[in-house]
Coordinates of C-alpha atoms in Angstrom, one line a residue:
G115 CA 116.1 97.9 89.0
M116 CA 115.3 94.7 87.7
P117 CA 117.0 93.7 84.4
A118 CA 115.1 92.6 81.3
Y119 CA 116.6 89.2 81.0
Q120 CA 115.2 87.9 84.5
I121 CA 111.7 88.2 83.6
S122 CA 110.9 89.0 79.9
T123 CA 113.5 86.8 78.0
K124 CA 112.2 83.8 76.0
S125 CA 114.5 80.7 75.5
Q126 CA 112.9 79.0 72.4
N127 CA 115.0 76.0 72.6
N128 CA 114.5 75.1 76.0
L129 CA 111.8 72.3 75.3
I130 CA 110.7 72.1 78.9
Q131 CA 108.3 75.1 78.4
Y132 CA 106.4 72.7 75.9
V133 CA 106.1 69.9 78.2
D134 CA 104.6 72.7 80.9
K135 CA 102.0 73.6 78.6
I136 CA 100.9 69.9 77.9
F137 CA 100.4 69.7 81.8
Q138 CA 98.3 72.7 81.8
L139 CA 96.0 71.3 79.2
G140 CA 95.5 75.2 77.8
L141 CA 93.5 76.1 80.8
P142 CA 93.5 79.9 81.6
R143 CA 94.9 81.6 84.4
P144 CA 94.8 80.8 87.3
M145 CA 92.4 77.3 86.6
D146 CA 96.1 76.1 84.9
M147 CA 97.7 76.6 88.3
I148 CA 94.5 74.9 90.3
F149 CA 94.9 72.2 87.8
L150 CA 98.6 71.4 88.4
Y151 CA 97.9 71.5 92.1
L152 CA 95.5 68.9 91.9
I153 CA 97.1 66.6 89.4
G154 CA 100.3 66.9 91.0
F155 CA 99.2 65.6 94.3
Y156 CA 97.0 63.0 92.9
I157 CA 99.6 61.4 91.0
L158 CA 102.0 61.2 94.4
L159 CA 98.9 59.7 95.9
V160 CA 98.4 57.2 93.0
T161 CA 102.5 56.5 93.1
L162 CA 102.0 55.4 97.1
K163 CA 99.2 53.2 95.8
I164 CA 96.5 54.8 97.8
D165 CA 93.1 54.1 95.9
F166 CA 92.1 56.5 93.4
R167 CA 89.1 57.8 95.2
L168 CA 91.0 58.6 98.1
A169 CA 93.6 60.3 96.0
I170 CA 91.0 62.8 94.2
V171 CA 90.4 63.8 98.2
G172 CA 93.5 64.1 99.2
S173 CA 94.3 66.5 95.7
I174 CA 91.6 68.5 97.0
A175 CA 92.8 68.8 100.8
F176 CA 96.2 70.1 99.0
A177 CA 95.4 72.0 95.8
F178 CA 92.7 74.3 98.2
S179 CA 94.7 75.1 101.4
S180 CA 94.0 78.4 101.9
Y181 CA 97.8 79.8 101.1
F182 CA 97.8 78.5 97.7
M183 CA 94.8 80.4 96.5
I184 CA 96.2 83.5 98.4
I185 CA 99.0 83.7 96.1
L186 CA 97.2 83.3 93.3
A187 CA 95.0 86.4 94.4
F188 CA 98.0 88.4 95.1
G189 CA 99.4 87.2 91.7
H190 CA 102.5 84.9 92.9
M191 CA 102.4 83.0 89.7
T192 CA 105.7 81.8 89.6
K193 CA 105.4 80.7 93.1
A194 CA 102.2 78.7 92.8
H195 CA 103.9 77.2 89.5
A196 CA 106.6 76.1 91.3
I197 CA 104.6 74.7 94.4
A198 CA 102.3 72.7 91.7
Y199 CA 105.6 70.4 91.0
M200 CA 106.9 69.6 94.3
P201 CA 104.3 66.8 94.9
L202 CA 105.5 65.4 91.8
I203 CA 109.1 65.7 92.5
V204 CA 109.0 64.2 95.9
A205 CA 106.7 61.3 94.1
F206 CA 109.0 60.1 91.9
V207 CA 112.0 60.3 94.3
L208 CA 109.9 58.1 96.7
Y209 CA 109.6 55.7 93.9
T210 CA 113.1 55.6 92.8
Y211 CA 113.8 54.7 96.5
R212 CA 110.6 52.2 96.6
E213 CA 110.0 50.4 92.9
K214 CA 111.8 48.1 90.9
R215 CA 111.8 50.4 88.2
W216 CA 114.0 53.0 89.7
L217 CA 115.5 54.0 86.6
L218 CA 111.9 55.5 85.4
G219 CA 111.6 57.1 88.6
S220 CA 114.8 59.3 88.5
I221 CA 113.9 60.1 84.9
L222 CA 110.7 61.3 85.9
T223 CA 112.4 63.2 88.9
S224 CA 114.8 64.7 86.5
L225 CA 111.6 66.0 84.5
F226 CA 109.7 67.3 87.1
L227 CA 112.6 69.0 88.6
A228 CA 113.4 70.4 85.5
L229 CA 109.9 71.7 85.2
Q230 CA 110.1 73.2 88.7
L231 CA 113.4 75.0 88.0
Y232 CA 111.8 76.3 84.8
C233 CA 109.1 78.1 86.8
N234 CA 112.2 80.2 88.0
H235 CA 111.0 80.4 92.0
Y236 CA 114.3 79.2 93.3
Q237 CA 112.7 79.5 96.9
I238 CA 110.1 76.8 96.4
T239 CA 113.0 74.9 94.9
Y240 CA 115.1 75.1 98.2
Y241 CA 112.4 74.2 100.3
T242 CA 111.6 70.9 97.9
L243 CA 115.1 70.1 98.2
M244 CA 114.7 70.2 102.0
I245 CA 112.1 67.6 102.1
L246 CA 114.1 65.5 99.8
F247 CA 117.2 65.9 102.9
F248 CA 114.7 64.5 105.1
I249 CA 113.5 61.6 102.6
G250 CA 117.2 60.7 102.0
I251 CA 118.3 60.6 105.8
V252 CA 115.2 58.6 106.6
Q253 CA 115.5 56.1 103.6
F254 CA 119.6 55.8 104.9
F255 CA 119.0 54.6 108.2
K256 CA 116.5 52.3 106.7
E257 CA 118.3 50.8 104.3
Y258 CA 121.3 50.7 106.9
R259 CA 119.1 48.5 109.2
N260 CA 118.5 46.0 106.2
Q261 CA 121.9 46.0 105.1
N262 CA 121.2 47.4 101.6
L263 CA 123.2 50.3 101.3
V264 CA 125.1 49.2 98.2
S265 CA 121.3 49.8 96.4
F266 CA 120.7 52.9 98.3
A267 CA 124.1 54.5 97.1
K268 CA 122.9 53.7 93.4
R269 CA 119.7 55.0 93.5
S270 CA 120.8 57.9 95.3
G271 CA 123.7 58.6 92.8
V272 CA 121.0 58.3 89.7
L273 CA 119.0 61.1 91.7
V274 CA 122.2 63.3 91.7
L275 CA 122.6 62.9 88.1
A276 CA 119.0 63.4 87.5
G277 CA 119.1 66.6 89.6
L278 CA 122.1 67.6 87.4
L279 CA 120.3 67.1 84.4
A280 CA 117.3 69.0 85.4
V281 CA 119.6 72.0 85.7
A282 CA 121.4 71.6 82.8
T283 CA 118.0 71.6 81.0
N284 CA 117.6 75.3 82.7
Y285 CA 121.0 76.7 82.4
T286 CA 120.2 79.8 80.7
R287 CA 117.9 81.0 83.6
I288 CA 120.0 79.7 86.5
S289 CA 123.2 81.4 85.0
T290 CA 121.6 84.8 84.6
T291 CA 120.2 84.6 87.9
M292 CA 123.6 83.5 89.2
E293 CA 125.2 86.4 87.4
Y294 CA 122.5 89.0 88.8
G295 CA 122.2 87.6 92.6
P296 CA 125.3 88.9 93.3
E297 CA 124.8 92.3 92.1
T298 CA 121.5 92.6 94.3
Q299 CA 120.5 93.1 97.9
R300 CA 121.0 89.5 98.4
G301 CA 124.4 89.4 97.5
K302 CA 127.6 90.5 99.3
S303 CA 127.0 94.0 100.6
E304 CA 129.8 96.9 99.9
L305 CA 128.2 99.1 102.5
T306 CA 130.1 100.1 105.9
K307 CA 127.8 100.5 108.9
E308 CA 127.9 103.9 110.5
D309 CA 129.6 102.3 113.3
G310 CA 132.5 101.0 110.8
K311 CA 131.5 97.6 111.0
K312 CA 130.8 96.1 107.3
A313 CA 127.2 95.4 106.6
S314 CA 126.0 91.3 106.5
D315 CA 125.9 89.7 102.8
G316 CA 122.8 88.7 102.0
L317 CA 119.2 89.9 103.4
G318 CA 119.4 91.1 106.8
F319 CA 117.7 89.6 109.6
D320 CA 115.2 92.3 109.8
Y321 CA 114.2 92.2 105.9
M322 CA 113.9 88.2 105.9
T323 CA 111.9 88.1 108.8
N324 CA 109.3 91.2 108.3
Y325 CA 106.9 88.5 108.0
S326 CA 107.3 86.0 110.5
Y327 CA 104.2 84.0 111.8
G328 CA 103.4 83.9 115.2
I329 CA 103.9 80.8 117.1
S330 CA 100.5 80.9 118.4
E331 CA 99.2 82.2 115.2
T332 CA 99.9 78.5 113.6
M333 CA 96.3 77.8 115.0
T334 CA 95.3 79.4 111.8
F335 CA 95.7 75.7 110.3
L336 CA 92.7 74.6 112.6
I337 CA 90.8 77.5 113.0
P338 CA 91.0 80.2 110.0
N339 CA 90.0 83.2 112.1
F340 CA 92.4 82.6 115.0
K341 CA 94.4 86.2 114.8
G342 CA 91.5 88.1 113.1
G343 CA 91.8 87.0 109.3
A344 CA 93.5 89.1 106.7
K345 CA 95.8 91.7 107.7
L346 CA 94.6 94.6 105.7
D347 CA 90.7 93.7 106.6
E348 CA 88.7 96.6 108.2
I349 CA 86.5 95.9 111.0
P350 CA 83.1 96.8 109.6
K351 CA 81.6 100.1 110.3
D352 CA 78.0 98.2 111.4
A353 CA 80.2 96.8 114.2
G354 CA 80.0 100.1 115.9
I355 CA 83.6 100.4 116.5
D356 CA 84.9 104.3 116.0
I357 CA 88.2 104.8 113.9
F358 CA 90.7 105.5 116.5
S359 CA 94.5 106.9 117.0
D360 CA 97.2 104.8 117.0
Q361 CA 100.4 104.9 119.2
K362 CA 101.6 108.1 116.8
G363 CA 98.3 109.8 117.1
R364 CA 97.4 109.1 113.4
S365 CA 93.7 108.0 112.9
I366 CA 93.4 104.8 111.2
N367 CA 90.4 102.1 110.8
P368 CA 90.4 99.4 113.7
R369 CA 91.9 95.9 112.1
V370 CA 90.5 92.5 112.7
Y371 CA 93.8 91.4 112.3
W372 CA 96.0 91.1 115.5
G373 CA 98.7 88.7 115.0
D374 CA 102.3 89.2 114.9
N375 CA 102.8 90.2 111.2
G376 CA 102.6 87.4 109.7
A377 CA 101.2 86.3 106.1
D378 CA 98.8 88.6 104.2
A379 CA 95.9 86.1 105.2
P380 CA 95.9 83.4 107.2
T381 CA 97.1 79.9 106.3
Y382 CA 94.3 77.5 106.7
V383 CA 95.1 73.8 106.3
G384 CA 91.8 72.5 106.9
A385 CA 90.0 71.2 110.2
I386 CA 89.5 68.0 108.9
I387 CA 93.0 67.6 107.6
V388 CA 94.1 68.0 111.0
F389 CA 92.1 65.9 112.6
L390 CA 93.0 63.4 109.8
F391 CA 96.9 64.2 110.1
I392 CA 96.8 63.8 114.1
L393 CA 95.0 60.3 113.1
G394 CA 98.1 59.9 110.7
I395 CA 100.8 60.3 113.5
F396 CA 99.0 57.8 115.5
T397 CA 98.1 55.2 112.9
V398 CA 100.9 55.5 109.9
K399 CA 103.9 53.6 111.2
S400 CA 106.0 53.4 108.0
S401 CA 108.9 55.7 107.8
M402 CA 107.2 57.9 105.3
R403 CA 106.0 59.4 109.0
I404 CA 109.3 60.1 110.1
W405 CA 110.5 62.3 107.2
I406 CA 106.8 64.0 107.0
I407 CA 107.0 65.2 111.0
L408 CA 110.6 66.2 110.8
A409 CA 109.8 68.3 107.6
I410 CA 106.8 69.7 109.0
I411 CA 108.2 70.7 112.6
L412 CA 111.3 72.5 110.6
S413 CA 109.2 74.2 108.1
L414 CA 106.9 75.5 111.4
M415 CA 110.4 76.7 113.0
L416 CA 111.6 78.5 110.0
S417 CA 108.5 80.1 109.6
W418 CA 108.3 81.8 113.0
G419 CA 111.4 83.9 111.8
K420 CA 111.9 86.5 114.6
N421 CA 109.5 84.8 117.0
L422 CA 112.3 81.9 117.0
E423 CA 115.2 83.8 116.6
S424 CA 117.9 81.3 117.8
V425 CA 117.1 78.7 114.8
T426 CA 116.4 81.4 112.1
H427 CA 119.9 82.8 113.0
F428 CA 121.5 79.6 112.9
F429 CA 120.0 79.1 109.3
I430 CA 121.2 82.4 108.0
D431 CA 125.1 82.4 109.6
Y432 CA 125.4 78.4 108.7
I433 CA 122.4 77.1 106.3
P434 CA 124.3 77.8 102.6
A435 CA 121.9 80.3 100.6
Y436 CA 119.1 80.4 102.9
N437 CA 120.0 84.1 103.6
K438 CA 119.2 85.0 100.1
F439 CA 115.4 84.5 100.7
R440 CA 113.1 86.5 102.0
A441 CA 109.6 86.2 103.4
V442 CA 110.3 83.1 106.1
T443 CA 106.6 82.5 106.4
M444 CA 106.7 80.8 102.8
A445 CA 108.1 77.7 104.4
M446 CA 105.4 76.7 105.5
V447 CA 104.6 75.5 102.4
I448 CA 106.3 72.6 103.5
A449 CA 103.8 72.0 106.6
Q450 CA 101.1 72.1 104.2
F451 CA 102.3 69.4 101.9
G452 CA 103.3 67.4 104.8
I453 CA 100.2 67.6 106.9
A454 CA 97.9 66.6 103.9
L455 CA 100.2 64.0 102.8
L456 CA 100.1 62.3 106.3
A457 CA 96.5 63.2 106.8
I458 CA 95.4 61.1 103.5
L459 CA 98.1 58.1 104.5
G460 CA 96.2 58.3 108.1
L461 CA 92.8 58.1 106.8
N462 CA 94.1 55.2 103.9
K463 CA 95.3 53.3 106.6
F464 CA 92.1 53.8 108.5
L465 CA 90.2 52.6 106.2
N466 CA 92.2 49.4 104.7
T467 CA 92.9 47.9 108.5
N468 CA 90.5 45.7 110.7
H469 CA 88.8 47.3 113.0
S470 CA 90.0 46.6 116.6
E471 CA 89.9 48.0 119.9
E472 CA 93.4 49.8 119.4
K473 CA 92.1 51.3 116.1
T474 CA 89.2 52.7 118.0
K475 CA 91.3 54.2 120.8
K476 CA 93.5 56.1 118.0
F477 CA 90.6 57.5 116.2
K478 CA 88.7 58.9 119.1
L479 CA 92.2 60.5 120.6
S480 CA 92.7 62.2 117.4
F481 CA 89.2 63.4 117.6
Y482 CA 89.6 64.4 121.3
I483 CA 92.4 66.8 120.4
S484 CA 91.2 68.3 117.2
A485 CA 88.0 68.7 118.4
G486 CA 88.9 69.8 121.9
L487 CA 91.5 72.5 120.8
C488 CA 88.7 74.2 118.6
L489 CA 85.8 73.5 121.6
I490 CA 88.1 75.3 124.2
F491 CA 88.6 78.4 121.9
A492 CA 84.9 78.4 120.9
V493 CA 83.6 78.5 124.7
F494 CA 86.4 80.1 126.8
P495 CA 88.5 82.2 124.4
S496 CA 89.6 84.5 126.9
I497 CA 91.4 82.1 128.8
F498 CA 94.3 82.0 126.8
L499 CA 94.1 84.9 124.3
D500 CA 93.7 88.9 125.0
F501 CA 93.0 90.0 121.4
K502 CA 95.6 93.0 121.6
G503 CA 97.2 93.5 118.6
P504 CA 100.9 95.0 118.7
N505 CA 99.6 98.1 116.5
D506 CA 96.6 98.9 118.5
S507 CA 96.6 102.3 120.3
A508 CA 96.3 102.7 124.1
G509 CA 92.7 103.6 125.2
N510 CA 89.9 101.6 126.0
L511 CA 89.4 99.2 123.0
T512 CA 87.1 96.9 124.6
N513 CA 84.4 96.7 121.7
M514 CA 87.3 95.9 119.1
Y515 CA 88.5 93.2 121.4
D516 CA 84.8 91.5 121.9
Y517 CA 84.9 91.7 117.8
R518 CA 87.8 89.9 117.3
K519 CA 86.6 87.2 120.2
S520 CA 83.7 86.8 118.2
I521 CA 84.9 86.0 114.9
L522 CA 87.4 83.9 116.7
T523 CA 84.7 82.0 118.4
K524 CA 82.4 81.7 115.2
D525 CA 85.4 80.0 113.5
A526 CA 86.4 77.7 116.5
W527 CA 82.8 76.6 116.5
R528 CA 82.7 76.4 112.3
S529 CA 86.2 73.8 112.7
F530 CA 84.4 72.0 115.4
A531 CA 81.1 71.3 113.4
F532 CA 83.4 70.3 110.1
I533 CA 85.6 67.4 112.5
F534 CA 82.5 66.5 114.2
L535 CA 80.6 65.9 110.8
S536 CA 83.6 63.7 109.5
A537 CA 84.1 61.8 112.8
I538 CA 80.6 60.5 112.3
A539 CA 81.3 59.2 109.1
L540 CA 83.8 57.6 110.4
W541 CA 82.3 56.3 113.4
F542 CA 79.5 54.8 111.0
F543 CA 82.3 53.3 109.5
I544 CA 83.8 51.7 112.7
K545 CA 80.4 50.1 113.1
E546 CA 80.0 48.9 109.9
K547 CA 77.0 51.2 109.5
I548 CA 78.5 52.6 106.3
K549 CA 80.9 51.5 103.2
K550 CA 84.3 52.6 102.5
Q551 CA 83.7 54.5 98.9
Y552 CA 80.4 56.3 100.9
V553 CA 83.0 57.6 103.8
I554 CA 85.4 58.6 101.3
L555 CA 82.5 60.5 99.2
I556 CA 81.3 62.2 102.5
I557 CA 84.7 63.4 103.9
G558 CA 85.6 64.6 100.5
S559 CA 82.5 66.5 100.4
L560 CA 83.0 68.3 103.6
I561 CA 86.7 68.9 102.9
L562 CA 85.6 70.5 99.8
I563 CA 83.2 72.7 101.6
D564 CA 85.3 73.6 104.4
L565 CA 88.5 74.8 102.2
Y566 CA 86.2 76.6 99.5
G567 CA 84.6 78.5 102.0
V568 CA 87.6 79.9 103.7
D569 CA 89.0 80.0 100.0
K570 CA 86.2 82.3 98.7
R571 CA 87.1 85.2 101.5
Y572 CA 90.3 86.2 100.4
F573 CA 90.0 84.9 96.8
N574 CA 86.6 85.7 95.2
E575 CA 85.4 87.6 92.2
S576 CA 86.5 91.0 93.3
H577 CA 89.9 89.7 92.3
F578 CA 88.7 89.2 88.9
A579 CA 87.9 91.6 86.3
D580 CA 87.4 92.2 82.6
E581 CA 89.9 94.5 82.0
K582 CA 92.3 95.6 84.4
T583 CA 91.8 99.6 84.9
I584 CA 94.6 101.9 86.4
I585 CA 93.0 105.4 87.7
K586 CA 94.9 108.1 85.9
T587 CA 95.1 111.3 88.3
G588 CA 95.2 114.8 87.6
A589 CA 98.8 114.9 88.9
D590 CA 99.4 112.4 85.8
S591 CA 97.7 113.9 83.2
F592 CA 99.5 117.2 83.9
V593 CA 103.0 115.6 83.6
L594 CA 101.9 113.8 80.5
S595 CA 101.0 116.9 79.0
K596 CA 104.0 118.5 80.3
N597 CA 107.0 116.1 79.9
K598 CA 108.2 116.2 76.8
K599 CA 111.6 115.2 77.2
K600 CA 110.3 112.2 79.1
S601 CA 112.3 112.6 82.4
R602 CA 111.7 110.7 85.3
V603 CA 108.7 110.9 87.8
L604 CA 108.7 110.5 91.6
D605 CA 105.2 109.5 92.8
N606 CA 104.5 110.3 96.0
I607 CA 101.0 109.5 95.9
E608 CA 101.9 106.0 96.8
S609 CA 104.9 104.5 98.2
P610 CA 107.5 105.1 95.4
F611 CA 109.6 102.0 96.0
A612 CA 106.5 99.9 96.8
S613 CA 104.2 100.2 94.0
S614 CA 104.5 100.4 90.3
R615 CA 101.4 102.5 89.8
A616 CA 103.7 105.2 88.5
S617 CA 105.3 103.1 85.7
Y618 CA 101.9 102.4 83.9
F619 CA 102.2 106.2 82.7
H620 CA 105.8 107.6 83.6
N621 CA 109.6 106.6 83.4
S622 CA 109.5 106.1 87.3
I623 CA 112.5 106.1 89.6
G624 CA 110.4 103.7 91.8
G625 CA 108.7 100.2 91.4
Y626 CA 109.3 97.0 93.7
H627 CA 111.3 94.0 93.3
A628 CA 112.5 91.4 95.9
A629 CA 115.7 91.2 94.7
K630 CA 116.9 94.9 93.9
L631 CA 119.9 96.0 92.5
M632 CA 122.3 96.3 95.5
R633 CA 123.7 99.7 94.5
Y634 CA 120.2 101.3 94.0
D635 CA 119.1 99.8 97.1
N636 CA 121.5 101.3 99.3
L637 CA 120.9 104.7 97.7
I638 CA 117.0 104.4 97.8
R639 CA 118.0 103.2 101.9
K640 CA 119.9 106.7 102.2
I641 CA 117.2 109.0 100.6
Y642 CA 113.7 107.1 101.5
D643 CA 112.6 106.6 105.3
E644 CA 110.6 103.1 104.6
K645 CA 108.8 103.9 108.2
T646 CA 107.4 106.8 107.1
G647 CA 107.0 106.3 103.3
E648 CA 108.7 109.7 103.0
I649 CA 111.6 111.2 101.3
R650 CA 114.0 111.9 104.3
D651 CA 114.3 115.8 105.2
V652 CA 117.0 115.7 108.0
D653 CA 119.0 118.3 109.4
I654 CA 123.0 118.1 108.7
K655 CA 124.4 116.2 111.8
S656 CA 127.3 114.0 112.0
N657 CA 125.8 110.7 110.7
E658 CA 122.7 112.1 109.1
L659 CA 122.3 113.2 105.6
P660 CA 120.7 116.8 104.3
P661 CA 118.2 117.6 102.1
I662 CA 120.7 118.0 99.4
L663 CA 121.3 114.7 99.2
Y664 CA 118.2 113.3 97.6
K665 CA 118.0 116.5 95.7
K666 CA 121.2 116.0 94.0
V667 CA 120.2 112.2 93.6
L668 CA 117.3 112.8 92.2
S669 CA 118.9 115.2 89.8
M670 CA 121.4 112.3 88.9
L671 CA 118.7 110.0 88.3
N672 CA 117.0 112.6 85.8
C673 CA 114.1 113.1 88.1
E674 CA 112.2 116.2 86.9
W675 CA 108.8 115.8 88.3
V676 CA 107.3 114.9 91.5
L677 CA 103.7 113.7 91.9
K678 CA 102.6 115.3 95.4
N679 CA 99.1 113.9 95.7
K680 CA 96.6 112.8 93.3
L681 CA 95.3 116.5 91.8
K682 CA 98.7 118.4 92.7
A683 CA 102.4 117.8 90.4
Q684 CA 105.3 120.0 90.1
K685 CA 108.4 120.4 88.1
W686 CA 111.2 119.1 90.2
N687 CA 113.4 122.4 89.9
D688 CA 110.4 124.8 90.0
D689 CA 110.8 124.0 93.7
L690 CA 114.8 124.1 93.7
E691 CA 116.7 125.9 95.5
A692 CA 119.6 127.8 93.5
Q693 CA 122.0 125.8 94.7
L694 CA 120.9 122.5 93.3
I695 CA 121.4 120.8 90.5
K696 CA 119.0 120.6 87.4
P697 CA 118.0 116.8 86.0
Q698 CA 121.0 115.6 84.1
G699 CA 119.5 113.9 80.9
N700 CA 119.2 110.3 80.1
V701 CA 123.1 109.6 80.3
W702 CA 126.0 111.9 80.8
F703 CA 129.6 111.5 80.8
V704 CA 131.8 111.3 83.6
N705 CA 133.9 114.4 83.8
D706 CA 136.4 113.8 87.1
V707 CA 136.4 111.2 90.1
K708 CA 136.4 111.7 93.8
W709 CA 138.0 109.0 95.7
V710 CA 136.7 108.5 99.3
D711 CA 137.6 106.1 102.0
D712 CA 134.3 103.8 101.8
E713 CA 130.6 103.8 100.8
R714 CA 129.3 105.7 103.5
H715 CA 131.8 108.4 102.7
E716 CA 130.6 108.4 99.4
F717 CA 127.2 109.4 100.1
I718 CA 128.5 112.1 102.3
S719 CA 130.4 113.7 99.7
I720 CA 127.6 113.7 97.3
T721 CA 126.2 116.4 99.9
K722 CA 129.2 118.7 99.6
D723 CA 128.4 121.8 97.8
D724 CA 130.9 121.5 95.1
F725 CA 129.9 117.8 94.1
K726 CA 128.2 117.3 90.7
P727 CA 126.3 114.3 89.9
S728 CA 128.7 114.0 86.9
Q729 CA 131.2 112.9 89.2

């Protein structure tokens, strides 16, 4: 259901694409994205007059944050691409406000915003604008106190113009998205609910917050396996834990993950980075600390989604365009950016100020907080946690809880060790036993080892292959040999509306996109049960739809084949009753129009015996 112009069209006259290629240095994917992560954050720190060696450490801290690697493993390249330009936009907005050559800053802001818009992931751009909003607010009050609002107004005006120029360079893509958006599930709904009320516009609360980070789950910033690890990871068979039944009696393999259905894998910022971030809170006194902390707090609150309903509902109801985006956990990119930035600013401040008793106290307090949290969960994990997941079955699962506890304590000790080693290096620096450049080298190496070790859990050799292979099943082969008309196929081997497997071989009625066309999405939701992963097959009741609905709908969609399982497929009308209609072909004319009161009755009318798809 995704128009090709949203994903496939090329605009040769958009010169921004050639600039983008220059910044990627022609590197193969995904190295091109990793390089953009690194170079973008490095340039940001250099524009803030950070020592280039420390800027290299900062770029590593930002680039290897686990979430940025996980999205590469999952193939979210446009998201990664847009994130990579976030530091560069922030860099030159700050440059415009701080430096005398503010026109140069605004020009570069326009360039990098244009590059981010070219990436075509507007949710990341939306989060970037949130960061810029806080920068603008803090800058306004700073200039107000300094009685310099005229300069602030000029620079802000030029930045607004820069933004408009960036939008203009990407007008083709933006305009097609604006045209497409209202027709999708992110647009204005035409559906009337069964209670007679109008369905809400944009994405619904439940859909938006399906992936919500747990409030306590945010501890994965410091301890990666705080909630067990990746969502789909099974407990190893050699752990001695048997397969058990869930609450519905289905046999499932036990999972290590026991969080609140947050991200697919834990977001780990880095133990050392969290330690340095806390140090930055205590040592950095500039206005930058204010907007960074404000942005981090907001991003965490947004990422909690259904776990902080009041804030989420407020943004959905009152903040423009917020209800057009899904996966609220994505807001954590702001926190990851801000934590890495303040951590390096804090380390820079620490390394470049005179030793004092106050400086030593702040260092010790930062260590006690970060290392102390790790130590508590390493030694006494059961005091605060029960290790029970929302999807665990009833019964004696002590062995599974013990296993989850063991991997938490192991990672807690791991994080404590990295914080302890980095603290030793800083302590030797305070005592003038080691020079600054060696401290930077030691801490940079520790950060790289720490983040690389966690990244390898979720982004490793198993995600690469010389040639992508999709296995053709016996059912696929049967349909390919018989389907001379190229009729459409319903794939029940995997979820037809969450997988694109069938599209590799057939004309599928399914597939997945985060912005489905509204009318088709409404149709899917009426005939497809997302919870069970099956086509609805219900008895006729007052507000429920009978089996004849989906049979007629599939006929209307020219669906002639059903893949039952990996070995079995059958022709759709081999299994039809006499009352059913054969597939209608690729296109057909409308013979008659039946008028109904609303969209719900439109679906109900399809179930009538006298209804034909050509109506």
